[in-house]
Each structure stands twice: as structure tokens, then as C-alpha cells.
PDB file of C-alpha atoms and ligand atoms in Angstrom:
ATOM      1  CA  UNK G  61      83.339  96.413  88.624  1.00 86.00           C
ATOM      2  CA  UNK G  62      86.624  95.488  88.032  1.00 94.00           C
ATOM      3  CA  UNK G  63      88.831  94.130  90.346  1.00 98.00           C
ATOM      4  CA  UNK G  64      91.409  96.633  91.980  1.00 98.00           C
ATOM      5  CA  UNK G  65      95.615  95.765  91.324  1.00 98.00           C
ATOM      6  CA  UNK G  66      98.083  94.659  93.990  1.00 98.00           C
ATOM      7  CA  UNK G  67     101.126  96.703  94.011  1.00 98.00           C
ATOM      8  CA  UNK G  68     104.032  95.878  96.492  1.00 98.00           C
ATOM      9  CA  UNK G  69     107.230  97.851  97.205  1.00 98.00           C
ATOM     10  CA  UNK G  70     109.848  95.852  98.045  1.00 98.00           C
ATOM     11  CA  UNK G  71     113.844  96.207  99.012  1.00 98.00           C
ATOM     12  CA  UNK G  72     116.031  96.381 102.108  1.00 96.00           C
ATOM     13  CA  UNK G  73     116.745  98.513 104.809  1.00 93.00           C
ATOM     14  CA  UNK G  74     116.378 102.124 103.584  1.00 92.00           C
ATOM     15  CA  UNK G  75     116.028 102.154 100.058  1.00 95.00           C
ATOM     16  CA  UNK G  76     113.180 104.400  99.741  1.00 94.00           C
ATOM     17  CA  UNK G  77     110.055 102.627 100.131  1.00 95.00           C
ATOM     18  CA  UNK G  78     108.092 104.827 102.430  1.00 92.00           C
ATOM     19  CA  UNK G  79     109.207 107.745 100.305  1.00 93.00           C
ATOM     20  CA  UNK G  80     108.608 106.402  96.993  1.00 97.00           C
ATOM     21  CA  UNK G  81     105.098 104.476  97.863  1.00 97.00           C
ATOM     22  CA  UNK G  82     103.390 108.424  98.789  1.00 96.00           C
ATOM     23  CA  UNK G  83     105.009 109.588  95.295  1.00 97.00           C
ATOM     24  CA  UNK G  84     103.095 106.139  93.872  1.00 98.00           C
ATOM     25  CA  UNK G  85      99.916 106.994  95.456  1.00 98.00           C
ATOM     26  CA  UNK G  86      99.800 110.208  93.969  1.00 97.00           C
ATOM     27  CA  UNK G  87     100.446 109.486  90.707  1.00 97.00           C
ATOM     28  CA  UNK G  88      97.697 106.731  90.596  1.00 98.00           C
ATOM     29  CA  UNK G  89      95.501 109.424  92.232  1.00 97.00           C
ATOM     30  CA  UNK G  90      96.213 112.053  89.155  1.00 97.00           C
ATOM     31  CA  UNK G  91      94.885 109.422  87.055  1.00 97.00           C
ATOM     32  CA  UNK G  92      92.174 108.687  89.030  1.00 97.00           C
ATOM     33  CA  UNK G  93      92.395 105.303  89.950  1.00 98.00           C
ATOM     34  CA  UNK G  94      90.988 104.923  93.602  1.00 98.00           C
ATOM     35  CA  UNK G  95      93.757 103.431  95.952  1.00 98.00           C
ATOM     36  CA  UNK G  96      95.201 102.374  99.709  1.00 98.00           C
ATOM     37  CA  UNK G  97      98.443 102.423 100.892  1.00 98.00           C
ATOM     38  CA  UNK G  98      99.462  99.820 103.359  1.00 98.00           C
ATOM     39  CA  UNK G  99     102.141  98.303 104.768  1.00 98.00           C
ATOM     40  CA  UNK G 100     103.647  95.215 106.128  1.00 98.00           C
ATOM     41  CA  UNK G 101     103.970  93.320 108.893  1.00 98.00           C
ATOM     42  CA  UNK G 102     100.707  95.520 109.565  1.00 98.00           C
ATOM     43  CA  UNK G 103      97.622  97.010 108.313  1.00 98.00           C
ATOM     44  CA  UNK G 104      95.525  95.846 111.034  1.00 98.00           C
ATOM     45  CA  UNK G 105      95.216  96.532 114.531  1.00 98.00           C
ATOM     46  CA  UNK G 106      96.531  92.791 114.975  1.00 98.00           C
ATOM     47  CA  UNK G 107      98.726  93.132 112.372  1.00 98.00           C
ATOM     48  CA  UNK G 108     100.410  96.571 113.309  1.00 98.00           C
ATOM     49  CA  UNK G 109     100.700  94.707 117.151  1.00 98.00           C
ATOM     50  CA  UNK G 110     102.497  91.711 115.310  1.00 98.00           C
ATOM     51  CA  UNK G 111     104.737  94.255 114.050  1.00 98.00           C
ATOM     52  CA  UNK G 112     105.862  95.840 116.997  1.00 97.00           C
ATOM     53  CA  UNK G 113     106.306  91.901 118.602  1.00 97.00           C
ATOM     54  CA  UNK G 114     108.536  91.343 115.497  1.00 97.00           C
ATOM     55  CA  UNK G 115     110.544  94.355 115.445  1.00 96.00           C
ATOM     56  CA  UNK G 116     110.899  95.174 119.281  1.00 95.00           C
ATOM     57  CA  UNK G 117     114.860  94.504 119.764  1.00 92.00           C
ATOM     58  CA  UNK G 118     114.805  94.155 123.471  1.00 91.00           C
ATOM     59  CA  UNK G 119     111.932  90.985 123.360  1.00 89.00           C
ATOM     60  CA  UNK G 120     113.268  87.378 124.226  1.00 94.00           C
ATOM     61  CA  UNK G 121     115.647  85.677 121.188  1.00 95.00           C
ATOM     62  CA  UNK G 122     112.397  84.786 118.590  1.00 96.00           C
ATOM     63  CA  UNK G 123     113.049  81.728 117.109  1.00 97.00           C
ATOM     64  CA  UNK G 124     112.937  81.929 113.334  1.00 97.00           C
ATOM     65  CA  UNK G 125     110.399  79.518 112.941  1.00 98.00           C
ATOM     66  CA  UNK G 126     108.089  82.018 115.810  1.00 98.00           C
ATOM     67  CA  UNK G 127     109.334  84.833 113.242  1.00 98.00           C
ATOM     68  CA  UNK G 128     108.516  83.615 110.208  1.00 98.00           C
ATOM     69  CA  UNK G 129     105.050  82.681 111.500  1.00 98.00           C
ATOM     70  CA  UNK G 130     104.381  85.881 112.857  1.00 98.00           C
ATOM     71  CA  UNK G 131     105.109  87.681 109.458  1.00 98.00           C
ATOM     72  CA  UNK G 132     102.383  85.281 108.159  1.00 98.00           C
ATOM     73  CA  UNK G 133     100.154  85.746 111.233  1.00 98.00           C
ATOM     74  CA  UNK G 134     100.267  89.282 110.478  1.00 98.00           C
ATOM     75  CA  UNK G 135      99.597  88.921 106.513  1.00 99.00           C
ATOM     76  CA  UNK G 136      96.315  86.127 106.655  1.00 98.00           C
ATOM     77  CA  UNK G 137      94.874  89.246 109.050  1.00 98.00           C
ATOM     78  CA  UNK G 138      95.878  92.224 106.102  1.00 98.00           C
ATOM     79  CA  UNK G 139      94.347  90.495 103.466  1.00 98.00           C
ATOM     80  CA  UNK G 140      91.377  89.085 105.165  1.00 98.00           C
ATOM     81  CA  UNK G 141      90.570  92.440 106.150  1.00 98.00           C
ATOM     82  CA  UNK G 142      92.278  94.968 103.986  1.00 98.00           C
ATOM     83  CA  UNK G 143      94.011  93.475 100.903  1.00 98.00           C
ATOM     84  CA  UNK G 144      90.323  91.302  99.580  1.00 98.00           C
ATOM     85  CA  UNK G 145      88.205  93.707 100.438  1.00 98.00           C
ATOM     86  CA  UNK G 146      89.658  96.550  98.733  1.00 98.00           C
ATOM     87  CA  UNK G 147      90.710  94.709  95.531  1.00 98.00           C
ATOM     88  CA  UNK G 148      87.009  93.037  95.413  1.00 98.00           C
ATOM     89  CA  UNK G 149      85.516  96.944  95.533  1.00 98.00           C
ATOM     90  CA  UNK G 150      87.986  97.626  92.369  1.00 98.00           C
ATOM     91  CA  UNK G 151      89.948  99.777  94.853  1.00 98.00           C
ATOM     92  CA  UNK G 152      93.781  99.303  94.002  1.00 98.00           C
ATOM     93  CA  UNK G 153      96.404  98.493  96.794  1.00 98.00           C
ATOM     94  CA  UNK G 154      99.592  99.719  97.351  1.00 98.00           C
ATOM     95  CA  UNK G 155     101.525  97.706  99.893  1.00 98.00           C
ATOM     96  CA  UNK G 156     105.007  98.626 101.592  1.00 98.00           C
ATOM     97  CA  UNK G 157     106.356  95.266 101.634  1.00 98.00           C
ATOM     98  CA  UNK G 158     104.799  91.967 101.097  1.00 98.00           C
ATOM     99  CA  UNK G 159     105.956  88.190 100.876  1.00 98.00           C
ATOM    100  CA  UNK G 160     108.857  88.546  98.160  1.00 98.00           C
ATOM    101  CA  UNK G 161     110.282  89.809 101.902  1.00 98.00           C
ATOM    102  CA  UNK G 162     109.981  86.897 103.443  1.00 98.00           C
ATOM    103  CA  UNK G 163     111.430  85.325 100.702  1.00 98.00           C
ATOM    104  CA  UNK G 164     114.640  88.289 101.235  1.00 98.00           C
ATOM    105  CA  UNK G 165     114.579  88.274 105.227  1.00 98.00           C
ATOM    106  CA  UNK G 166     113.537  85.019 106.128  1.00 98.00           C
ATOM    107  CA  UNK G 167     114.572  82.682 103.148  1.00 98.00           C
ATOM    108  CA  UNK G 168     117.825  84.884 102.519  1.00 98.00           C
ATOM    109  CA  UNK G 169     118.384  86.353 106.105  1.00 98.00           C
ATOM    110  CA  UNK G 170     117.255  83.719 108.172  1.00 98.00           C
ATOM    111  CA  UNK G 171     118.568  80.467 105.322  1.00 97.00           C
ATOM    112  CA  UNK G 172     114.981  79.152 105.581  1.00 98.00           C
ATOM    113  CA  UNK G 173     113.836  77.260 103.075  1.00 98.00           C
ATOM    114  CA  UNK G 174     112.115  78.433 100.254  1.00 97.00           C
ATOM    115  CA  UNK G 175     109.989  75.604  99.907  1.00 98.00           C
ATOM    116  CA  UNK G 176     108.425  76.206 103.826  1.00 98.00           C
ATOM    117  CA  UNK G 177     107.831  79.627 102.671  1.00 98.00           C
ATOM    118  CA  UNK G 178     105.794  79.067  99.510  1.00 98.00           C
ATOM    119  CA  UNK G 179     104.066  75.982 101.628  1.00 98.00           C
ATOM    120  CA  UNK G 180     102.804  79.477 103.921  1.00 98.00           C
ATOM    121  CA  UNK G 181     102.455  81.345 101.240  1.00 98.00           C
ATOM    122  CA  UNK G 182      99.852  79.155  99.034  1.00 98.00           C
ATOM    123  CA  UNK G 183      98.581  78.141 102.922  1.00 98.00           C
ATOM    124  CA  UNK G 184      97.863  81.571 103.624  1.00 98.00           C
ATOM    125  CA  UNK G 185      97.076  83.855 100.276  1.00 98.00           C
ATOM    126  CA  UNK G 186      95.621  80.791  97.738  1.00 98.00           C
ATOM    127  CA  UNK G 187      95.372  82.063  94.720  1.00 98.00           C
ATOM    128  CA  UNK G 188      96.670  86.017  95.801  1.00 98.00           C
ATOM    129  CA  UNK G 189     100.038  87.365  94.117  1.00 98.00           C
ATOM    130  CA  UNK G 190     100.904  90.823  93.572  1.00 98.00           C
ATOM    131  CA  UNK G 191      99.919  92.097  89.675  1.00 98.00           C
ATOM    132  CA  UNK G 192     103.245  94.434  89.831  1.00 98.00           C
ATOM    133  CA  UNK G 193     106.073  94.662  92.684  1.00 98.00           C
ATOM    134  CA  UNK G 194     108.440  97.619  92.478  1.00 98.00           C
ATOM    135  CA  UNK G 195     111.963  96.185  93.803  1.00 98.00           C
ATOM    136  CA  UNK G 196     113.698  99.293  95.323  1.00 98.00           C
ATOM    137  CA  UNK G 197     117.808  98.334  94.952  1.00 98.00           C
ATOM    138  CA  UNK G 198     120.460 100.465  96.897  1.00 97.00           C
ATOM    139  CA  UNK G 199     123.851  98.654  97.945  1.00 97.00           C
ATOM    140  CA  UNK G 200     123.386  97.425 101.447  1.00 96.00           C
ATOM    141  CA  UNK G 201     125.814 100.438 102.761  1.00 94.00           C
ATOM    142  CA  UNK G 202     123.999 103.424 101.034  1.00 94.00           C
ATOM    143  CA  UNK G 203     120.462 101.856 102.810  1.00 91.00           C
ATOM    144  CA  UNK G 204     121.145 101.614 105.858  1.00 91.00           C
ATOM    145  CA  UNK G 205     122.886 104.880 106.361  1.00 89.00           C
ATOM    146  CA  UNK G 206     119.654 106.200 105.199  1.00 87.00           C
ATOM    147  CA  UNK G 207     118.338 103.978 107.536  1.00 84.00           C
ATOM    148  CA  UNK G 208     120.560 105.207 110.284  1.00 83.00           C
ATOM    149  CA  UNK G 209     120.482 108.563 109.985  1.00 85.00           C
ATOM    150  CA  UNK G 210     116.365 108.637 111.079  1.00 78.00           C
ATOM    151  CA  UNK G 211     117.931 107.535 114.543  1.00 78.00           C
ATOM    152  CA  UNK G 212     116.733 104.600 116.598  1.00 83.00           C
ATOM    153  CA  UNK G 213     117.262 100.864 114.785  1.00 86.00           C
ATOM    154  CA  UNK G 214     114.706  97.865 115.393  1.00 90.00           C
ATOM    155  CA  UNK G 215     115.301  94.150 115.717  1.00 92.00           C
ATOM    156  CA  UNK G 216     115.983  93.539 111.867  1.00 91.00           C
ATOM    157  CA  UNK G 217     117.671  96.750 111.325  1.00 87.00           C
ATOM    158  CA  UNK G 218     120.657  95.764 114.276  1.00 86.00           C
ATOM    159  CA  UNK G 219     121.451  92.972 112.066  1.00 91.00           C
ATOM    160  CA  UNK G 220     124.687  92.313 110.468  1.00 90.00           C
ATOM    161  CA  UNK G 221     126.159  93.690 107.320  1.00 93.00           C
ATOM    162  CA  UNK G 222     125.795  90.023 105.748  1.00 96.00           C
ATOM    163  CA  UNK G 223     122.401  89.443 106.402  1.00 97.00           C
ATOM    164  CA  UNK G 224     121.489  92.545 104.337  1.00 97.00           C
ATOM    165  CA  UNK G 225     123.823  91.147 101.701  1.00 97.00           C
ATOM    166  CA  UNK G 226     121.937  88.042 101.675  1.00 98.00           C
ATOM    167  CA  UNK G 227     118.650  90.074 101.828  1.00 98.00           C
ATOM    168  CA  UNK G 228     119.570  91.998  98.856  1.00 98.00           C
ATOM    169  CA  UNK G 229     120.615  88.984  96.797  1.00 98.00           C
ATOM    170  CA  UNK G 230     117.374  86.983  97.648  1.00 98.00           C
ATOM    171  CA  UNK G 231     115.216  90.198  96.875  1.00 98.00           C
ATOM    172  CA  UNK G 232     117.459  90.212  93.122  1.00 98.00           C
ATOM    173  CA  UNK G 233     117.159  86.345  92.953  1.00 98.00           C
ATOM    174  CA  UNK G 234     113.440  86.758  93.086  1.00 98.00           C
ATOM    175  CA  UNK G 235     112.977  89.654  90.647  1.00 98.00           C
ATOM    176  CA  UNK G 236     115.512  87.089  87.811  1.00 98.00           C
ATOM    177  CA  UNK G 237     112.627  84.335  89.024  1.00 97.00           C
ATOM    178  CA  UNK G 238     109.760  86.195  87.853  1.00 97.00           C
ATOM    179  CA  UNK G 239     110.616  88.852  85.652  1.00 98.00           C
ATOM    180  CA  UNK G 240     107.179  90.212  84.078  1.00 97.00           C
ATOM    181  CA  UNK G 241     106.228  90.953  87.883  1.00 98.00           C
ATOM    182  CA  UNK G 242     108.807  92.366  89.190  1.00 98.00           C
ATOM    183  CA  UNK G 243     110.729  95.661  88.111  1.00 98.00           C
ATOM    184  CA  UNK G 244     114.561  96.526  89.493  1.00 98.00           C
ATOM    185  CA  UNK G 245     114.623 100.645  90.638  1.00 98.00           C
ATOM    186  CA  UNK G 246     117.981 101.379  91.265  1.00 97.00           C
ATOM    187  CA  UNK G 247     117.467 104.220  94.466  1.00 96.00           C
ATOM    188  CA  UNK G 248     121.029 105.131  94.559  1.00 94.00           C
ATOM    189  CA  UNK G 249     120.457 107.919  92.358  1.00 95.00           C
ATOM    190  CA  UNK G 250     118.784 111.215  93.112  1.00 96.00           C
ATOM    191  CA  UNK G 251     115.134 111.123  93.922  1.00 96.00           C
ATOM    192  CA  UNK G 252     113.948 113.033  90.583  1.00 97.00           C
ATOM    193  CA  UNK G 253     115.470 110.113  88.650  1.00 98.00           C
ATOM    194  CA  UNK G 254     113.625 107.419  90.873  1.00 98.00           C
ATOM    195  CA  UNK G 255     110.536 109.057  90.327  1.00 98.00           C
ATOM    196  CA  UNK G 256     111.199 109.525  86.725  1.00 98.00           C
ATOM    197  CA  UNK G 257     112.206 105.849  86.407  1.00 98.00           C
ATOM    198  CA  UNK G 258     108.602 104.855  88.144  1.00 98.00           C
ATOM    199  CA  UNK G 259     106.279 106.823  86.194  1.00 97.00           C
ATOM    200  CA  UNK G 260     107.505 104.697  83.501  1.00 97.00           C
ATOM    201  CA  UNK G 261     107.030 101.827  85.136  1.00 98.00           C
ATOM    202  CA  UNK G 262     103.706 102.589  86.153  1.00 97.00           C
ATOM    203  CA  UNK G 263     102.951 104.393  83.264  1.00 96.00           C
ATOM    204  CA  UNK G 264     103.134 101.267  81.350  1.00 96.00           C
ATOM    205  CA  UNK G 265     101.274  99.316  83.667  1.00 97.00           C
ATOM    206  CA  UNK G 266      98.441 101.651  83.792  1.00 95.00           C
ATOM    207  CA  UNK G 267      98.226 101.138  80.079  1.00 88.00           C
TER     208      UNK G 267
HETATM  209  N1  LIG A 491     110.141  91.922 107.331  1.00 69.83           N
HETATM  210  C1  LIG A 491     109.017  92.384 106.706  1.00 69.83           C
HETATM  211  C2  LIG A 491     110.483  90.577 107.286  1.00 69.83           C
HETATM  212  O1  LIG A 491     111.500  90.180 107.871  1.00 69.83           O
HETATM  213  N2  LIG A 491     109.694  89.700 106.598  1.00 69.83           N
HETATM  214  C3  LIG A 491     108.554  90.102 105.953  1.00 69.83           C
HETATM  215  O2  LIG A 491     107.861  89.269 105.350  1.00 69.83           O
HETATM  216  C4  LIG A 491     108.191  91.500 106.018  1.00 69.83           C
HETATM  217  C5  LIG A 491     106.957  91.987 105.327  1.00 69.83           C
HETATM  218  C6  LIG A 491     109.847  96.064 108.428  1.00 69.83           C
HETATM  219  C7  LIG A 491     110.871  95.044 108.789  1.00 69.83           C
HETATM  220  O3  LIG A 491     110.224  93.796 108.773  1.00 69.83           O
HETATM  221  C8  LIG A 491     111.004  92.873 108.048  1.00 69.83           C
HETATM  222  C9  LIG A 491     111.863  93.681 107.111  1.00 69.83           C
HETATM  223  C10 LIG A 491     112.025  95.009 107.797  1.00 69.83           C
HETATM  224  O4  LIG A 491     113.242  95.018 108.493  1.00 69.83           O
HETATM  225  P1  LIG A 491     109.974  98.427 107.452  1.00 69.83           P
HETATM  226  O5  LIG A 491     109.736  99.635 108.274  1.00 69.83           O
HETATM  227  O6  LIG A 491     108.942  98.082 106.475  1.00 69.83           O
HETATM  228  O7  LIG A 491     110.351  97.301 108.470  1.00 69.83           O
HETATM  229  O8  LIG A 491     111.253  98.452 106.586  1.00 69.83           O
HETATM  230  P2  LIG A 491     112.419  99.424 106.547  1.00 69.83           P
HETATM  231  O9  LIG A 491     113.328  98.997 105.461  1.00 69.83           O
HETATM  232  O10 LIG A 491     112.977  99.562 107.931  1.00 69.83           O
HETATM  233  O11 LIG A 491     111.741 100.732 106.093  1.00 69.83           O
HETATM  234  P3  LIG A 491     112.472 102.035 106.106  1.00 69.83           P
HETATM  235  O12 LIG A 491     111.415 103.048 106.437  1.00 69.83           O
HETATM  236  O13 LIG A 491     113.698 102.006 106.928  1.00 69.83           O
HETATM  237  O14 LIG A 491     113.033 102.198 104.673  1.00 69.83           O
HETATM  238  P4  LIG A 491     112.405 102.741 103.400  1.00 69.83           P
HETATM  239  O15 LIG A 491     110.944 102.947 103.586  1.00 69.83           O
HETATM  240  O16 LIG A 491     112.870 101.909 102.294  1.00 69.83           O
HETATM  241  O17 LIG A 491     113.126 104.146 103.243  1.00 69.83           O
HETATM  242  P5  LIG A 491     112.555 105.631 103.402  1.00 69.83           P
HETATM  243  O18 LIG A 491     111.669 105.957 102.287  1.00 69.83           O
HETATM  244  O19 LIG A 491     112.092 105.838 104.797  1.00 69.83           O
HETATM  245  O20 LIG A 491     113.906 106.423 103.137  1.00 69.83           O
HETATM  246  C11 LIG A 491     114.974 106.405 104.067  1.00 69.83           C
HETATM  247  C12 LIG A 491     115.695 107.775 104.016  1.00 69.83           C
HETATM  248  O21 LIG A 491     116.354 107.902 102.758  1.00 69.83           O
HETATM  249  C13 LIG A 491     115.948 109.107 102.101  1.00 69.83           C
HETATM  250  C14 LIG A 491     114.592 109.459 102.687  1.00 69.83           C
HETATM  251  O22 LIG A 491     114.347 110.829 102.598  1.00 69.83           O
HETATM  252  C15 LIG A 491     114.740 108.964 104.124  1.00 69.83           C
HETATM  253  O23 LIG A 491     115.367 109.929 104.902  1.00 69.83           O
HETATM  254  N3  LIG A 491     115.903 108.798 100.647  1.00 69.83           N
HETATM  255  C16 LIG A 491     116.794 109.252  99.766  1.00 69.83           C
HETATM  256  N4  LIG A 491     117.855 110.044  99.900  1.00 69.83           N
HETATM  257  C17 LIG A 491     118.583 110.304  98.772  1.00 69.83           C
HETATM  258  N5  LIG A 491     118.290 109.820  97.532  1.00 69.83           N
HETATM  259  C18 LIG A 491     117.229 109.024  97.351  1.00 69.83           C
HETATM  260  N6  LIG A 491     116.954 108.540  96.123  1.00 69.83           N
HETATM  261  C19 LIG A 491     116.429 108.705  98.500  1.00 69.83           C
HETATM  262  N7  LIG A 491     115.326 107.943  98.707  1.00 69.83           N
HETATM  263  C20 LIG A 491     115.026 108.001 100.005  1.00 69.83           C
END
């Protein structure tokens, strides 16, 4: 059997992930490719508990070192028991988020070094890479009105306006980086367009 693909949806605060990764799972579905979807932090009853440690704005301050291994914490759980197995059973995953956010948050948020961050990453995935990331791009303001407008925000989403500017760059730093993984969506156009836009994308791949 062959092995399953990784897909990741990436991009800041707002930009349409959740909304774009059901219209994603769909489309695979209509051509009959068995898939997930998943998400992180999360995926795991660990994982999803992580989470709610990392996003929960009223904890103690969490050093970014503590942050930065909790988003790995989190992701050695997902793939051990979600990501592998499915891909192994030539089931294809679709994941809300994976490590080029770390690279965004905590390498561009947070100023951590990239080099600590691919140390984790080879530490904690070996060989495992996504085969295609969708980077969802918005300007920072149009996101996190979006954002805003479901109500409550969480730890990462009281931030300030230049740490999603830093996010964003670091998220478009890493799509110039590797180029034949990553494909720019620009989401601050109407949704037919976006979806329009992906089917090619994904069309392409599929092929
Ligand atoms: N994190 C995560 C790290 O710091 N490091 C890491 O390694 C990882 C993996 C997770 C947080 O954790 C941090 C980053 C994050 O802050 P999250 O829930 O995954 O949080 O991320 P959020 O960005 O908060 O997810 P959101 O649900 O807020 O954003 P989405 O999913 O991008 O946006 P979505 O689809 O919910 O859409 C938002 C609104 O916009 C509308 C939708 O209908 C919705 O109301 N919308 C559009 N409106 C008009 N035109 C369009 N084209 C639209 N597309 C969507």
C-alpha cells in the first residue's frame, strides 16, 4: 500500500485555516483518497491538554523555552499516535498547523533561534516533513479581525500587532526557503476565489 501524504495548513491568526482545511477534506474525499484532519498543538488527548496549557491566557508567564517545548511535547505525541500511523495505512493527513509554526511563532514571535528549532525538529520527527503545506496569507489586520470577531482571544492571540508582523514574515521567509513545498494562498479575497485558487493547488498535487 502506498504510503498516505502529509498536508499542513499554515498562516497566522485568522486567515482561514479551519475554514479552508473542511473545504480540503472534501475535495480529497470526491476523489476518493481516504483522509484525517487534525490539528496542532493537539490531536491527542495529551496533545489537545498541551494545547489548552499553551493557550490558556490567565496561566503563570511560560517561559519561551517551557513554550517552545510544549509545542514539541505536543507534536512527538500526534505523530507517534496519529500522524505514522495513518500515513503507514496509506491514509492521507491533513493537519491545521504544524512546525513551519514554530518556525513563525516561536522563531519569528518569540526571536528563537532557528537552529534550536530544527535541532527539535530532526530530535523529534527524524526523517518526517510535510509532502505539501498550504501557507494561508492575510495582512496581520484583516486576520485578526476575523479572529476577533468569533469573540474570546487566547494567550497567542492577545499578542501584539508586531509579533503577528514578525509571524507573518517568518511564515513568508519559510515558504521563499523551500519553495516546491510550500504554496502562498492569498485569503484576503472572497472565499470562492480561495477555494478556486486550492483546487489548483491540489489539483496538481493529486496528479
Ligand atoms: N502555535 C501553534 C505556536 O505558537 N507554535 C506552533 O508550533 C503551533 C503548531 C493555535 C495557536 O498556537 C500557536 C499559534 C496559534 O496562535 P489555532 O487555533 O490553530 O491556535 O490558530 P488560530 O490562528 O487561532 O486559528 P483560527 O481558528 O483563529 O484561525 P483560522 O483557522 O485561520 O481561521 P478560520 O477559518 O477560523 O476563519 C476565521 C474567520 O474568518 C472567516 C471565517 O468564516 C471565520 O469567521 N473567513 C473569511 N471571511 C471572509 N473571506 C475569507 N476568504 C474568509 N476566510 C475565512
Amino acid at each position: 500500500m502506498p504510503r498516505g501524504k502529509f498536508i499542513t495548513l499554515e498562516g497566522g491568526e485568522g486567515v482561514g485555516k479551519t475554514t479552508n482545511l473542511i473545504f480540503i477534506e472534501n475535495y480529497l474525499k470526491l476523489h476518493d483518497i481516504p483522509v484525517i484532519i487534525t490539528r496542532e498543538p493537539g490531536g491527542t488527548a495529551l496533545a489537545e491538554k498541551l494545547r489548552q496549557l499553551l493557550l490558556d491566557k490567565n496561566s503563570e508567564i511560560i517561559s519561551e523555552n517551557a513554550e517552545l517545548l510544549l509545542v514539541f511535547a505536543a507534536r512527538a505525541q500526534h505523530i507517534k499516535h496519529v500522524i505514522e500511523p495513518a500515513l503507514t495505512t496509506g491514509v492521507w493527513v491533513l493537519c491545521d498547523r504544524f512546525t513551519d509554526a514554530t518556525f513563525a511563532y516561536q522563531g519569528g514571535g518569540r526571536n528563537m533561534k532557528n537552529s534550536t528549532i530544527e535541532w527539535l525538529e530532526n530530535l523529534v520527527q527524524g526523517s518526517l516533513r510535510p509532502d505539501l503545506t498550504l501557507l494561508l496569507d492575510a495582512p496581520v489586520e484583516i486576520g485578526l479581525e476575523r479572529a476577533k470577531s468569533r469573540g474570546i482571544l487566547d494567550r497567542f492571540e492577545s499578542e501584539k500587532i508586531q509579533f503577528f508582523e514578525q509571524v507573518r514574515r517568518a511564515y513568508l521567509l519559510q515558504a521563499e526557503l523551500h519553495p516546491s513545498r510550500i504554496k502562498v494562498i492569498k485569503t484576503n479575497q472572497p472565499l470562492i476565489d480561495v477555494e478556486n485558487e486550492l483546487i489548483n493547488v491540489i489539483g496538481n498535487f493529486i496528479r
